[in-house]
Short mmCIF file of C-alpha atoms and ligand atoms in Angstrom, two decimals:
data_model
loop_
_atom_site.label_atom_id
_atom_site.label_comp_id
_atom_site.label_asym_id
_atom_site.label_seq_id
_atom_site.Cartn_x
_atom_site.Cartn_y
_atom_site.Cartn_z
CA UNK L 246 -21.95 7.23 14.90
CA UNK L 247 -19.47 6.15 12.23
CA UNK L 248 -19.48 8.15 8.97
CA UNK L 249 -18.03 7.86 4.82
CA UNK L 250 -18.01 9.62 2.07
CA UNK L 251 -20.17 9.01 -0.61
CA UNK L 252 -19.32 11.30 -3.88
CA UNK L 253 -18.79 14.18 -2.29
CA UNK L 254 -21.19 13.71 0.79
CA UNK L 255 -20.09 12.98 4.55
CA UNK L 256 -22.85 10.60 5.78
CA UNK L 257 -24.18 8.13 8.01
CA UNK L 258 -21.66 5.02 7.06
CA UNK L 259 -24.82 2.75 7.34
CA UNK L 260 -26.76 4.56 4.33
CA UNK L 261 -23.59 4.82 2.23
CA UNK L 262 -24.78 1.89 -0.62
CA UNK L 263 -23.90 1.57 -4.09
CA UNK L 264 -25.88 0.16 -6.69
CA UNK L 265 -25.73 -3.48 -8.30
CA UNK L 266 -24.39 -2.22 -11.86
CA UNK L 267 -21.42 0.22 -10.35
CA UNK L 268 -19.17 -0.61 -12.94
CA UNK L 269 -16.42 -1.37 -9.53
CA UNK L 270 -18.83 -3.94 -8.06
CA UNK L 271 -19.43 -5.69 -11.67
CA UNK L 272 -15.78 -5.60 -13.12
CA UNK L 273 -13.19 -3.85 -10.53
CA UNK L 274 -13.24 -0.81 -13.08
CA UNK L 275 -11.90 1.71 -10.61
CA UNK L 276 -9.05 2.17 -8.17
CA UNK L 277 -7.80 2.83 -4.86
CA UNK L 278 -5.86 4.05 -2.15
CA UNK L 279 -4.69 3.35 1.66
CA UNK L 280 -3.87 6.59 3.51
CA UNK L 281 -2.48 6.26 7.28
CA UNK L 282 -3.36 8.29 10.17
CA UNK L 283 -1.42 8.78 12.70
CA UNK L 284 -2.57 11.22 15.79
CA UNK L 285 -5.66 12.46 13.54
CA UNK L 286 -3.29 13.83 10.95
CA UNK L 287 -2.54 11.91 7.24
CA UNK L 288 1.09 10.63 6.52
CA UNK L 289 1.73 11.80 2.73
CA UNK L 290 -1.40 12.46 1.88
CA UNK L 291 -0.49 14.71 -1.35
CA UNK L 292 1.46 11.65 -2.45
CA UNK L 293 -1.11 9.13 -2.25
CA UNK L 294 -3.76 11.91 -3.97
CA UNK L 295 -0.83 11.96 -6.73
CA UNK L 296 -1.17 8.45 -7.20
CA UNK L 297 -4.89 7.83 -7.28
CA UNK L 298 -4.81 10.64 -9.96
CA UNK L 299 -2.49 8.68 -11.64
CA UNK L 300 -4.10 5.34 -11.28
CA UNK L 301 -7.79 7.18 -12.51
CA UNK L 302 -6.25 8.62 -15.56
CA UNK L 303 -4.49 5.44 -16.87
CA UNK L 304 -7.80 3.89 -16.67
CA UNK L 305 -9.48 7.46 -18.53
CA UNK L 306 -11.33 8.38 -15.56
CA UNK L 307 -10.97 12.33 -14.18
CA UNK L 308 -10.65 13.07 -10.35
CA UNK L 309 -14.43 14.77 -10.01
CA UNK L 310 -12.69 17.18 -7.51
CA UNK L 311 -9.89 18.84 -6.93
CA UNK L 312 -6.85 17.07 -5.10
CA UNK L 313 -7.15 20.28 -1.96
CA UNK L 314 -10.96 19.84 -2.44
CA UNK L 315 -10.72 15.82 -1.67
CA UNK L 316 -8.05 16.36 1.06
CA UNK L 317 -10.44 18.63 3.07
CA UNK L 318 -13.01 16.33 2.69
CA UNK L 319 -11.00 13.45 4.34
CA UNK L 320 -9.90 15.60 7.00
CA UNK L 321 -13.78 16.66 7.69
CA UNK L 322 -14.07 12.67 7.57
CA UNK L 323 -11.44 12.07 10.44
CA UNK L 324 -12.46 14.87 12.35
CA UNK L 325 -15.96 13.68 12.51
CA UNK L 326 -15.25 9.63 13.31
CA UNK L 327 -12.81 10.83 15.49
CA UNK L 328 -10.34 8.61 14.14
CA UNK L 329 -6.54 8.80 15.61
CA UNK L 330 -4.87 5.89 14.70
CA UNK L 331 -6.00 3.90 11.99
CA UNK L 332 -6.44 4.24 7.79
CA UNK L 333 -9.04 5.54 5.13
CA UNK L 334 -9.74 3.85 2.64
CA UNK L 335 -10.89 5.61 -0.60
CA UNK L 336 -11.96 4.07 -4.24
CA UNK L 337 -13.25 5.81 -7.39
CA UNK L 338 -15.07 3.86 -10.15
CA UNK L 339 -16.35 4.86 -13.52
CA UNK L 340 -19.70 4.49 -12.25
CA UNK L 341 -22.95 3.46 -12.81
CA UNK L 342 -24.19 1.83 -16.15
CA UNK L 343 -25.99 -0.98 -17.54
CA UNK L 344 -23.79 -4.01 -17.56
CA UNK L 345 -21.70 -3.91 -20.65
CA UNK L 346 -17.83 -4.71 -20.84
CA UNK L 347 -17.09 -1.59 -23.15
CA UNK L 348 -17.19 2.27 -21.55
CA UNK L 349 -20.71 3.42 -21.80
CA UNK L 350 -20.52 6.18 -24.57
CA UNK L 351 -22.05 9.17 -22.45
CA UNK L 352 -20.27 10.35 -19.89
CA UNK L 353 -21.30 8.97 -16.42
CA UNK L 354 -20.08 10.22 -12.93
CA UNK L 355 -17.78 8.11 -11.27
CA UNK L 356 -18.84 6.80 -8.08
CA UNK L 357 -16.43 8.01 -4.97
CA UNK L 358 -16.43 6.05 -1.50
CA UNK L 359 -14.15 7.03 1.69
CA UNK L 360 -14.12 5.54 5.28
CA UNK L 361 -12.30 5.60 8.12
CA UNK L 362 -10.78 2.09 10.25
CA UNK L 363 -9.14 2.17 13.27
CA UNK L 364 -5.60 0.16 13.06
CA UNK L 365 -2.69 -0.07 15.43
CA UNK L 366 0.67 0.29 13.93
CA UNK L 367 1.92 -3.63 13.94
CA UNK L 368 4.20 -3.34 16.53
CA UNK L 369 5.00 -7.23 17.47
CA UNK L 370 5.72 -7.53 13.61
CA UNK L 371 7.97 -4.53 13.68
CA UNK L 372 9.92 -5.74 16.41
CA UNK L 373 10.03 -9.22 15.44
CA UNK L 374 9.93 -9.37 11.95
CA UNK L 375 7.55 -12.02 9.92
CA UNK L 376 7.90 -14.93 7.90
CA UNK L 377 6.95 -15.05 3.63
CA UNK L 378 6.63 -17.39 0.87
CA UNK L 379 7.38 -16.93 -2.52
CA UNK L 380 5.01 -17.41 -5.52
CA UNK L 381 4.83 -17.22 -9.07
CA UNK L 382 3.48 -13.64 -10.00
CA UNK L 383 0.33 -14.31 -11.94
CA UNK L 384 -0.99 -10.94 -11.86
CA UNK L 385 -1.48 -8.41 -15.31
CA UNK L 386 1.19 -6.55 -16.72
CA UNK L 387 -0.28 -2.77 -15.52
CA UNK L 388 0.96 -3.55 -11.82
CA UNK L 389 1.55 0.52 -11.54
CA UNK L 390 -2.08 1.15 -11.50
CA UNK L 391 -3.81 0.58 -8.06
CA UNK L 392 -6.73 -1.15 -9.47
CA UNK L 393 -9.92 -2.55 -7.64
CA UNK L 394 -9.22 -6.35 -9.30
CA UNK L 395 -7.01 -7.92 -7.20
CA UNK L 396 -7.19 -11.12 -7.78
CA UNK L 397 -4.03 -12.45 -8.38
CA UNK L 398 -2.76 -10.80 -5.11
CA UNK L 399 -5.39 -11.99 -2.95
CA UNK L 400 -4.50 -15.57 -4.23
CA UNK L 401 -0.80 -14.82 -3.58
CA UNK L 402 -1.74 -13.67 0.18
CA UNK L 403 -4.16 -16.68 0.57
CA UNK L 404 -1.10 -18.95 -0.33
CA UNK L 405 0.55 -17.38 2.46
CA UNK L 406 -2.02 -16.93 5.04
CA UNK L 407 -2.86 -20.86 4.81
CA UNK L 408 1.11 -21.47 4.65
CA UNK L 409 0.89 -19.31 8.63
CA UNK L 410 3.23 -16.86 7.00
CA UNK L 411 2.55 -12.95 6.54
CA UNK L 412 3.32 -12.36 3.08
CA UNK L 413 4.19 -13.86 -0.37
CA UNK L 414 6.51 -12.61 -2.55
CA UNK L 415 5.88 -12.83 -5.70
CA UNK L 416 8.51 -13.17 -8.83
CA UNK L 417 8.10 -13.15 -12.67
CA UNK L 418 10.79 -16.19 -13.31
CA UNK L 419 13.95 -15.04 -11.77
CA UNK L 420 13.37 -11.79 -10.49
CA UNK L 421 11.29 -10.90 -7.52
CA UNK L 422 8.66 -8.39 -8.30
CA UNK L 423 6.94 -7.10 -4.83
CA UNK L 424 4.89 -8.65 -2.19
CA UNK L 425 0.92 -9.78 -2.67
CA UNK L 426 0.51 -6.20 -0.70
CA UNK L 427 3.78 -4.57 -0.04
CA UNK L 428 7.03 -3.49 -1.39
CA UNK L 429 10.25 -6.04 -1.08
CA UNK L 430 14.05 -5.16 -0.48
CA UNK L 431 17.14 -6.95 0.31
CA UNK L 432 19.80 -5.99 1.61
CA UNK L 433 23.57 -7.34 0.61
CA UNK L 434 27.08 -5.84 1.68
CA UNK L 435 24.94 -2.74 3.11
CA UNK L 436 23.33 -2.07 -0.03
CA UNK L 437 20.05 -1.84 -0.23
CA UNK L 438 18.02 -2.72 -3.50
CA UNK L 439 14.29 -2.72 -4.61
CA UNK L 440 12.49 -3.65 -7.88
CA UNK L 441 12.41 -0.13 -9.81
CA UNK L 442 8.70 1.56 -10.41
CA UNK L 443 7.99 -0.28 -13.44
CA UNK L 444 4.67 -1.56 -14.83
CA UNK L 445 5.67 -4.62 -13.19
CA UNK L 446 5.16 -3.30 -9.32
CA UNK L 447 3.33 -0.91 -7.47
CA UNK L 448 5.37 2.53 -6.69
CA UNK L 449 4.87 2.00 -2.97
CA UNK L 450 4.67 5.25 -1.24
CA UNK L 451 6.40 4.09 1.52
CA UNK L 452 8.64 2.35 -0.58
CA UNK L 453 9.37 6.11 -2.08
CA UNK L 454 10.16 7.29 1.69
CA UNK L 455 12.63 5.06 2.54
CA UNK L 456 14.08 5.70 -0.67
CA UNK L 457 14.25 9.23 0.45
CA UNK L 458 15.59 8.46 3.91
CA UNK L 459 17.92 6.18 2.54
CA UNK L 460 19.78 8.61 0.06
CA UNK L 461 19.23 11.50 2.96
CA UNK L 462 21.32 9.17 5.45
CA UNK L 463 23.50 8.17 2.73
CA UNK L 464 22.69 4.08 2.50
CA UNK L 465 23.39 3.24 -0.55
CA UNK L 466 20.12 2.10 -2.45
CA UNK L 467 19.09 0.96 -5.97
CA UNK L 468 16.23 0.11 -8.10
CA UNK L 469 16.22 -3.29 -9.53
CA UNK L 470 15.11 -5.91 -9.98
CA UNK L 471 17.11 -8.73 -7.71
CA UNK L 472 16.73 -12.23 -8.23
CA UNK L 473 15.68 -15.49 -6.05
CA UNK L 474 18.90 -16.55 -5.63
CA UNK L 475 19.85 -12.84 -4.33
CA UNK L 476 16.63 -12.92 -2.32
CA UNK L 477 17.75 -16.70 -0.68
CA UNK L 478 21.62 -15.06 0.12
CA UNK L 479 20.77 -11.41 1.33
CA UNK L 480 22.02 -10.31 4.55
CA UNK L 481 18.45 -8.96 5.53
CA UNK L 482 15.14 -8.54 3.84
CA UNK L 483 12.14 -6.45 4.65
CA UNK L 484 9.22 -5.52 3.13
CA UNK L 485 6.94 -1.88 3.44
CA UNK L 486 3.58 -0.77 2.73
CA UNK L 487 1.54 2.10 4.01
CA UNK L 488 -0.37 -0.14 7.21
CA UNK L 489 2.81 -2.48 7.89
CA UNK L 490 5.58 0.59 7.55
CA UNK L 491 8.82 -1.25 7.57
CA UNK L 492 8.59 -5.03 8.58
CA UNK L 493 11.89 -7.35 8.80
CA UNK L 494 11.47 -10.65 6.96
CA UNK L 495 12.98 -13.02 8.71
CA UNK L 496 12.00 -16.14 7.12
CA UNK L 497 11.70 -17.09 3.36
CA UNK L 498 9.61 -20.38 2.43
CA UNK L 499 11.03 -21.72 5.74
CA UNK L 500 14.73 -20.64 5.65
CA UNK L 501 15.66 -17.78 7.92
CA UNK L 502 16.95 -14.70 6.44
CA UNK L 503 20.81 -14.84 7.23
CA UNK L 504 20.78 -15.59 11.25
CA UNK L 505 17.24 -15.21 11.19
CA UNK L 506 17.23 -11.93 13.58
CA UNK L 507 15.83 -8.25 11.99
CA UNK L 508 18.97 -7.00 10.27
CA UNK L 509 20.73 -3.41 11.49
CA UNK L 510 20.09 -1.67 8.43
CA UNK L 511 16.61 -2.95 8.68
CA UNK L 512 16.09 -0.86 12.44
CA UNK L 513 17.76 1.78 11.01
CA UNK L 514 15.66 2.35 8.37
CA UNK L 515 12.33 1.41 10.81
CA UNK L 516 13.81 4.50 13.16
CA UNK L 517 14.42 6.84 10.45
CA UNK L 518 10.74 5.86 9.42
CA UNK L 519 9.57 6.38 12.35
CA UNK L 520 11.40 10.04 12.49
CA UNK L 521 9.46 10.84 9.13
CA UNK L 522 6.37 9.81 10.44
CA UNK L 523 6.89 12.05 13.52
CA UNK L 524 7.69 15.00 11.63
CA UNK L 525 4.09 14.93 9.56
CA UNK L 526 1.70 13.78 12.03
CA UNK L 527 3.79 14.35 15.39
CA UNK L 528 5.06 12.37 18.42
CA UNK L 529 4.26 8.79 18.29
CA UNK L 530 2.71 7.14 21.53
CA UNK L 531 4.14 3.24 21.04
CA UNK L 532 7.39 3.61 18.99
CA UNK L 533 9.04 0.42 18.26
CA UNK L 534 12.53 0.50 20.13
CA UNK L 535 10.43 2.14 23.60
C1 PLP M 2060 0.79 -4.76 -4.56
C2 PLP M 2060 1.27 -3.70 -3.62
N1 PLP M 2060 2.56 -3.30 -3.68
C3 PLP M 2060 3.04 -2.37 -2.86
C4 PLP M 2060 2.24 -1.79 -1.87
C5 PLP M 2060 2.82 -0.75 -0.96
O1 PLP M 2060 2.38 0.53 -1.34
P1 PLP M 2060 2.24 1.70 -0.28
O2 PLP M 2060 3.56 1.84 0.40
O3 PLP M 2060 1.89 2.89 -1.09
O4 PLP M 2060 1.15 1.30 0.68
C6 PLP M 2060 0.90 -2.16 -1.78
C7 PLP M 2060 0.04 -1.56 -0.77
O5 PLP M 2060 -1.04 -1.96 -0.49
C8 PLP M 2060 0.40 -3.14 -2.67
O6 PLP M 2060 -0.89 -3.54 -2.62
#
């Protein structure tokens, strides 16, 4: 039997149903995270419960728990699908009301829906590295908050998909912004550089670890926002997110990146990655470099 959350419930995945005027079904007025699991445990789990709490308020909804309450929940919720390897996947919306673009004007309770998946780490991708497009980022200017409407993105990653590529990365004129559903970096003259945490982007929270590992291994990184022209001369380029970890891009609308090969600072960073990993949720069965 397969279970979710429904506000504040563990049950039967099956009965788990929302109703037609959930304010998330009708306009995308909620939010929502991706946590990974990795041997039954949760990699940065109190950093992705940051950010939903961060994403609710800017929309002026309140957690309806507390962030240990929620985490023991989700645990309860792996524990009881059995889940190993794979993600939850966890949205709060304002809740339910009759259909009316304003906030209703008494307070409702905001509808909260977890479940489990099981997904394999990406290995062929992490050893080979993928191929992108670039796009024109059409998306809303509140980027920072992981909101339910995703429109532009999954137009950006439709562009991609038909063009047989992985991702698109998007830009706002000259400067690249992030991928349809990841972070982007390049990498010139061993430097590494990344779009900073802006409206404009999503604060990745993988993105914030290899950040972390970077500085810890002393790589010299920076937040900024690069340009095309960078993006068409860098050395290497790879993108991160919580399910793909850290991918090499080895293509860019059809020109390889540099020899076309996953750069070195690239597998660094995927090893150190994989070391952080390790240390949370413990030994890894299929590393990348086995
Ligand atoms: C638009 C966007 N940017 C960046 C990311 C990467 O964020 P994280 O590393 O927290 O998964 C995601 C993840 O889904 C995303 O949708």
């Amino acid at each position: 039997m397969n279970f979710a959350i429904l506000n504040g419930n563990i049950i039967e995945r099956s009965e788990a149903k929302v109703d037609v005027e959930d304010r998330g079904y009708q306009f995308g007025d909620g939010v929502y995270e991706v946590i990974r699991v990795y041997n039954g445990k949760m990699f940065t789990v109190n950093e992705h419960l940051n950010r939903f709490e961060k994403s609710l308020n800017s929309i002026g909804i309140t957690l309806p728990c507390t962030k240990e309450h929620l985490t023991g929940l989700l645990e309860e919720l792996i524990a009881k699908n059995n889940l190993k390897l794979g993600t939850i996947y966890m949205q709060i919306t304002r809740g339910v009301a009759p259909r009316n673009h304003a906030f209703p004007a008494e307070n409702i309770t905001p509808s909260l829906v977890a479940y489990t998946k099981e997904v394999d780490r990406p290995l062929e991708s992490l050893k080979a590295g993928v191929r992108t497009i670039v796009t024109e980022d059409i998306r809303w200017l509140r980027c920072d908050i992981k909101s339910l409407n995703l429109l532009g993105n999954l137009l950006a990653k439709q562009k991609a998909t038909v063009e047989g590529c992985f991702e698109a990365i998007q830009h706002r004129s000259e400067e690249v912004t992030e991928g349809s559903s990841s972070n982007i970096f390049v990498v010139k003259n061993g430097v590494v550089s990344t779009h900073q945490s802006d409206n404009l982007i999503l604060k990745g929270i993988t993105k914030d670890v290899i950040l972390q590992v970077c500085t810890n291994n002393n790589i010299v990184v920076e937040e900024r926002a690069f340009t095309l022209e960078e993006l068409a001369n860098a050395d290497e380029v790879f993108l991160s997110s919580t399910t793909a970890e850290v991918i090499p891009i080895i293509e860019v609308d059809r020109k390889p990146v540099a020899d076309g090969l996953p750069g070195s600072i690239t597998r660094k960073l995927q090893e150190l990655f994989e070391q952080e990993i390790e240390k949370q949720c413990g030994t890894l069965k299929d590393k990348i470099f086995n």
